[in-house]
Short mmCIF file of C-alpha atoms in Angstrom, two decimals:
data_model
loop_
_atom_site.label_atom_id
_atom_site.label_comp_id
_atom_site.label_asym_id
_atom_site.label_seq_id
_atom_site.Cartn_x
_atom_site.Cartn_y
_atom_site.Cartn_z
CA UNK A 221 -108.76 -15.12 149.10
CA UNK A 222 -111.89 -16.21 147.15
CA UNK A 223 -111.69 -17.09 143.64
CA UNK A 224 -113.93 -14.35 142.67
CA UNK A 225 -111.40 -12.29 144.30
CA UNK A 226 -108.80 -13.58 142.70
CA UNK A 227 -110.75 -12.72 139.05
CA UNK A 228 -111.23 -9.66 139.84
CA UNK A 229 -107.72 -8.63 141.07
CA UNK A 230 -106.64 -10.24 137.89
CA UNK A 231 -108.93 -8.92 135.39
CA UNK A 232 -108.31 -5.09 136.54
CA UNK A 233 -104.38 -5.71 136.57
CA UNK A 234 -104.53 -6.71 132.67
CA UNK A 235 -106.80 -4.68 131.26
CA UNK A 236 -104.05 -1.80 132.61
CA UNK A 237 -101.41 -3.93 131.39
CA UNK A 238 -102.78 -5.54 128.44
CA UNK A 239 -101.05 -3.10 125.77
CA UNK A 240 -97.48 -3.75 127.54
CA UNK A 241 -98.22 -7.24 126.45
CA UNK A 242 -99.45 -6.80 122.67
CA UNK A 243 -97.95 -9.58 120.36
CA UNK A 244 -95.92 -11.29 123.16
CA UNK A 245 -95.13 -14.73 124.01
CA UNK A 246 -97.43 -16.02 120.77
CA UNK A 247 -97.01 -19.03 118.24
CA UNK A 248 -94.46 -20.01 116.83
CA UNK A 249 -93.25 -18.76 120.31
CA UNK A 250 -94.47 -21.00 123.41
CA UNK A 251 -92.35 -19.23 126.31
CA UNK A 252 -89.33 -17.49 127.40
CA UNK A 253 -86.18 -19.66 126.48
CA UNK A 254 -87.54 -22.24 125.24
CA UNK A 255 -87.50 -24.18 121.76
CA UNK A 256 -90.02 -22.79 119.62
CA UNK A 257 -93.06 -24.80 117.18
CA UNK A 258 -91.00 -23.73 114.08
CA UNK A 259 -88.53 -26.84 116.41
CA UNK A 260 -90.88 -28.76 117.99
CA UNK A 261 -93.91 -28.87 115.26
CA UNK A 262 -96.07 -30.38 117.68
CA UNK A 263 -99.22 -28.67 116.18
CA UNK A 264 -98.56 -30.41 112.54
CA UNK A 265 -100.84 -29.58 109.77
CA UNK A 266 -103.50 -27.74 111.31
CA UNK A 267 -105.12 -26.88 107.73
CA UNK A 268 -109.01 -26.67 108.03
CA UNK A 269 -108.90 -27.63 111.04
CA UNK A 270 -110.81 -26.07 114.26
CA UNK A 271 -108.93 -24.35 116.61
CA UNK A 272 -109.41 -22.85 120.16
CA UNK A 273 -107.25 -20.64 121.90
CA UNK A 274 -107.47 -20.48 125.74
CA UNK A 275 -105.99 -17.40 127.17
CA UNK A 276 -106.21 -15.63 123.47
CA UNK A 277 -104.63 -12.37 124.51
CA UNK A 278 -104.21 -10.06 121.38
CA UNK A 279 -104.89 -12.80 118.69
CA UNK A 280 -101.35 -13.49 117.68
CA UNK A 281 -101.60 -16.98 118.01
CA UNK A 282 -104.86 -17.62 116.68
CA UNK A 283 -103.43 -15.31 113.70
CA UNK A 284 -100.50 -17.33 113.52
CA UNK A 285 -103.37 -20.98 113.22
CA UNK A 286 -104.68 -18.82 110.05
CA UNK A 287 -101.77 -17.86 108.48
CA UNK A 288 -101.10 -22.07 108.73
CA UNK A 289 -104.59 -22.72 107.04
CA UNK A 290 -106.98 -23.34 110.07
CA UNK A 291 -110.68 -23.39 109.35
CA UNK A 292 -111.81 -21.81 112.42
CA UNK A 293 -110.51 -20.05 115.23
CA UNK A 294 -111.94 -19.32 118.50
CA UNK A 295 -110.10 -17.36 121.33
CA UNK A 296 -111.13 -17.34 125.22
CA UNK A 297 -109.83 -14.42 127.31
CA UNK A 298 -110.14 -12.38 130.70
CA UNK A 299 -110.20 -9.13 129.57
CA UNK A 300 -111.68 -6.55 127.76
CA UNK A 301 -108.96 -5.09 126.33
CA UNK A 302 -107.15 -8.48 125.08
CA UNK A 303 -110.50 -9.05 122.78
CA UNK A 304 -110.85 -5.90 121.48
CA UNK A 305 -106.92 -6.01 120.39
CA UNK A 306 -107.70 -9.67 118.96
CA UNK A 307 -110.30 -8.21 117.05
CA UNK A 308 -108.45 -5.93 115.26
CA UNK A 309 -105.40 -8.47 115.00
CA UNK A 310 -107.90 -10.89 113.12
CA UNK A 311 -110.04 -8.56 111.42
CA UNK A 312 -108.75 -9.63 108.27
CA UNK A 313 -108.37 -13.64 108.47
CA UNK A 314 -110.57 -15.69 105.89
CA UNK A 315 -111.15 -18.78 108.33
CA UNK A 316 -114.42 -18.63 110.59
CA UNK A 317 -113.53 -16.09 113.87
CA UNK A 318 -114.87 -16.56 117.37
CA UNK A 319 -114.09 -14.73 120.21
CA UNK A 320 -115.69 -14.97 123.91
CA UNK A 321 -114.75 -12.16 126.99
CA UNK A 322 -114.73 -15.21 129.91
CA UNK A 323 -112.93 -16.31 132.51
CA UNK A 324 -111.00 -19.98 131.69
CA UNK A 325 -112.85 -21.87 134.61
CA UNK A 326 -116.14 -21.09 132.47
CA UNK A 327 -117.67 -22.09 129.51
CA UNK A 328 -119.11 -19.10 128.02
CA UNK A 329 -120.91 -21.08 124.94
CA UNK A 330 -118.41 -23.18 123.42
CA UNK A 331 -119.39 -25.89 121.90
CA UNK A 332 -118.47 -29.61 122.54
CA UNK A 333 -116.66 -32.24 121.24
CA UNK A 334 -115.93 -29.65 118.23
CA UNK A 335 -112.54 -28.78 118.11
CA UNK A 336 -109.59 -30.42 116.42
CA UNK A 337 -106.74 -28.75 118.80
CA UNK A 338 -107.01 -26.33 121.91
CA UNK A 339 -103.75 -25.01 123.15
CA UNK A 340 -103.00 -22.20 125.77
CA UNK A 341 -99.62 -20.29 125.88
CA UNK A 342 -98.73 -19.09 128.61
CA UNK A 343 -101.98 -18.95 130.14
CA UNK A 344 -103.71 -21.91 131.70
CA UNK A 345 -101.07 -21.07 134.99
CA UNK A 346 -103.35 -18.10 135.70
CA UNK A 347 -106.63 -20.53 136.35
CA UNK A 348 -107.68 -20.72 140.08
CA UNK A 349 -109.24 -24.14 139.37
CA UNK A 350 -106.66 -26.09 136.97
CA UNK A 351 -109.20 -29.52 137.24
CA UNK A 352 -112.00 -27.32 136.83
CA UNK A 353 -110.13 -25.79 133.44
CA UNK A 354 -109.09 -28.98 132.00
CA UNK A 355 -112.42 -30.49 132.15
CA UNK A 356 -113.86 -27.97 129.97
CA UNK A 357 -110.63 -28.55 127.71
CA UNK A 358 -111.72 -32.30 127.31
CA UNK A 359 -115.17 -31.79 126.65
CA UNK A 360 -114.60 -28.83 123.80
CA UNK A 361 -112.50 -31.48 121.97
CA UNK A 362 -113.43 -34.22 119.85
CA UNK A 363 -112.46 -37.38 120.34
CA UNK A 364 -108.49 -37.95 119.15
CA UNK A 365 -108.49 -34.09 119.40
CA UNK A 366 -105.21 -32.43 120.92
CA UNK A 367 -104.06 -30.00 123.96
CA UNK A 368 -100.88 -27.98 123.88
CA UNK A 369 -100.00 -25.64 125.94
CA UNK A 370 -96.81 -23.75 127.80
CA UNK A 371 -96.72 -22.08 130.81
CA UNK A 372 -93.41 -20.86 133.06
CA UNK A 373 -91.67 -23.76 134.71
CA UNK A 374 -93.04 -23.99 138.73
CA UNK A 375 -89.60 -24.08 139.52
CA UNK A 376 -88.41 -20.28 137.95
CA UNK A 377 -89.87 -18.32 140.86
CA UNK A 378 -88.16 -20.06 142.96
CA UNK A 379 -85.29 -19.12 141.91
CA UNK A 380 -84.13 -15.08 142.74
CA UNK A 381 -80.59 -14.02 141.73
CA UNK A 382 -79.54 -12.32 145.41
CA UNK A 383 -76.06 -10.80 146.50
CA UNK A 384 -74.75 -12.32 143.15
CA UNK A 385 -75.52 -15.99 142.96
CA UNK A 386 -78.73 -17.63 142.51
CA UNK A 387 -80.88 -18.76 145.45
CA UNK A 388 -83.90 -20.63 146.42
CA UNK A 389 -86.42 -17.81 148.22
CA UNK A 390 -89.66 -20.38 148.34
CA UNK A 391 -90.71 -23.71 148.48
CA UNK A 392 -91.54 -25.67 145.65
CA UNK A 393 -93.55 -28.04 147.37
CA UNK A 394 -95.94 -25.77 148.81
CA UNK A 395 -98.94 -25.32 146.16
CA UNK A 396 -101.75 -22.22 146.26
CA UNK A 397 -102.46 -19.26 145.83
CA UNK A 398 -99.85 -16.00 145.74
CA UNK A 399 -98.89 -12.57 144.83
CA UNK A 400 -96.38 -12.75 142.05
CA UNK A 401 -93.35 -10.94 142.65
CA UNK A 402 -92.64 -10.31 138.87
CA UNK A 403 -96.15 -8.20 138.82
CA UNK A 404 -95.50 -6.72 141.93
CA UNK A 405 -97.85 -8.13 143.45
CA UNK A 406 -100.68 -6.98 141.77
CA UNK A 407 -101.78 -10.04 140.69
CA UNK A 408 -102.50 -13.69 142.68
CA UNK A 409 -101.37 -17.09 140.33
CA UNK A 410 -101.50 -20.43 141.80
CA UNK A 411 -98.33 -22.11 142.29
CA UNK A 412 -98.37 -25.58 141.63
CA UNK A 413 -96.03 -28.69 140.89
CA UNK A 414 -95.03 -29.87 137.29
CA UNK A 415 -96.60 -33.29 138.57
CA UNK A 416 -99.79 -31.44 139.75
CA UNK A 417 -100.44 -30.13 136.22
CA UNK A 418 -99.68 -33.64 134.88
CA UNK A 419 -102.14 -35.48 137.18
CA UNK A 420 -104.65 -33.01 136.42
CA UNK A 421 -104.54 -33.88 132.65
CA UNK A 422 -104.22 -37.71 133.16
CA UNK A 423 -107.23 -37.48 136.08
CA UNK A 424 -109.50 -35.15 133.23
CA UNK A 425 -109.09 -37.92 130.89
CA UNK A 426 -106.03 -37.05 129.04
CA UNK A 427 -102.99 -38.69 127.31
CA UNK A 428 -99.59 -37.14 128.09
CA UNK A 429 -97.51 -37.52 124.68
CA UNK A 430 -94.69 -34.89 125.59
CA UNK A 431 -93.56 -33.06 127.82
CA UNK A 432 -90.92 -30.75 127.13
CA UNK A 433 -88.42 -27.81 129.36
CA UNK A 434 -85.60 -28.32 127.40
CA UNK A 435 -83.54 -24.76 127.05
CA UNK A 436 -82.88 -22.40 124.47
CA UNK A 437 -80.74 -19.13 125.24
CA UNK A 438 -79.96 -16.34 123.28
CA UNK A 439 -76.78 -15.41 122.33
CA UNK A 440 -77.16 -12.19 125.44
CA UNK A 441 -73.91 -11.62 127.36
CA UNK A 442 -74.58 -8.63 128.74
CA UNK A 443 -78.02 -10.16 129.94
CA UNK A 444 -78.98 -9.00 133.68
CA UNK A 445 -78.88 -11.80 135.62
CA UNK A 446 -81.65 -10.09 137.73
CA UNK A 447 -84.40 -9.78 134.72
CA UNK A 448 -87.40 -11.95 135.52
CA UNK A 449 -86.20 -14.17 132.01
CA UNK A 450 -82.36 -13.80 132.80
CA UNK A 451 -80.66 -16.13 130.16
CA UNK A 452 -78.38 -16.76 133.04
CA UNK A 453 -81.27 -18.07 135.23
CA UNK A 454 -81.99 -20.31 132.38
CA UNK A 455 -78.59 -22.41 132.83
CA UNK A 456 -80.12 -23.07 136.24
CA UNK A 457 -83.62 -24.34 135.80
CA UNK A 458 -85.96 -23.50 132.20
CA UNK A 459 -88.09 -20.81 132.30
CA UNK A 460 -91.00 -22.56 130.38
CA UNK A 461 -92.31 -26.05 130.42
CA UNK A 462 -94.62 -27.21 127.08
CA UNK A 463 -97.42 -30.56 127.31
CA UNK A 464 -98.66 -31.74 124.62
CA UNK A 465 -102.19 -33.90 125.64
CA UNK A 466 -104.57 -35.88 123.41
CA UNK A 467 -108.29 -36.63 124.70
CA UNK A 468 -108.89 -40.30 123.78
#
């Protein structure tokens, strides 16, 4: 499938979507089951400082950067729908407010060597071209400037909860692009290695200073063992995996 292809596919199955995902998975929050900024503070004092958003969805995050002080905040996103809801969501922040309709693997008019921190949550996994991506990441920051971002762990798709145990139903070795089962198959994301997104950062010209999949589960017995985010499937392999990056 080609990658425009893959954008489009994409781009119609969240703008239908988008509202089913209003206000999830955003700061303090970086991913299902996982420890959260208000743990980790990997961020620090972002106060005046620029700050882009890659995969902005409804603005919750970037609201989150104002409500910590941040001088400006600029949001990338896909779809239609996600800006118009960030709009709204930010319509009353005092810092500086930016927001471009684009697809990740372009630069729509952001500036370089400008920004202070750029983090994605759970976004940058939906890129078709992950070097392509990270390039532009290094070149909006400044030098010294970081990248944080979350995405789910390669290894939780894996994973399916079948006849009632947990089994492995793909490879993990095999990398590209498929139909993901948890949008039923609506949509195509590129499965790749932890070490491929690692390499990707260190090849763009990036620092690794963490990397994090530690676990955090709810206190959820009755949880279903067969949702997509099943505490249970989280005592077998995390559900999200965080980087932190600096550009040097």
């Amino acid at each position: 499938m080609k990658p425009v292809d893959i954008l489009t596919m994409n781009k119609t199955s969240w703008e239908q979507s988008a509202e089913r995902f209003f206000g999830r998975t955003a700061l303090p929050e970086f991913g299902p089951n996982a420890p959260s900024e208000d743990e980790l503070h990997l961020f620090g004092d972002v106060n005046g400082k620029t700050v882009l958003d890659i995969g902005c969805g409804s603005g919750h995050s970037l609201a989150y950067m104002g409500n910590q002080g941040a001088g400006e905040l600029w949001g990338l996103d896909l779809t239609t729908k996600q800006i118009e809801a960030a709009t709204g969501v930010l319509s009353e922040q005092n810092a500086t407010v930016k927001l471009f309709e684009s697809p990740m693997e372009e630069n729509p008019g952001l500036p370089m060597n400008h920004f202070d921190v750029v983090y994605s949550i759970y976004a940058l996994g939906w890129t078709y071209d992950l070097k392509k991506t990270l390039s532009h990441v290094h070149s909006y920051l400044k030098p010294g400037g970081t990248f944080i971002f979350s995405w789910e762990n390669p290894m939780h798709d894996r994973l399916q909860y079948r006849d009632g145990e947990f089994v492995m139903t793909k490879s993990y070795v095999t990398e590209g692009p498929e139909y993901n089962e948890g949008w039923n198959k609506s949509v195509v994301i590129h499965h790749r290695k932890l070490t491929t997104y690692i390499n990707t950062l260190i090849q763009c010209g990036f620092t690794i200073e963490n990397v994090i999949d530690e676990v955090v589960i709810a206190d959820t017995p009755s949880d279903n063992p067969e949702r997509w985010y099943a505490s249970k499937k989280a005592e077998w392999v995390p559900s999200t995996f965080i980087v932190k990056a600096r550009k040097m």
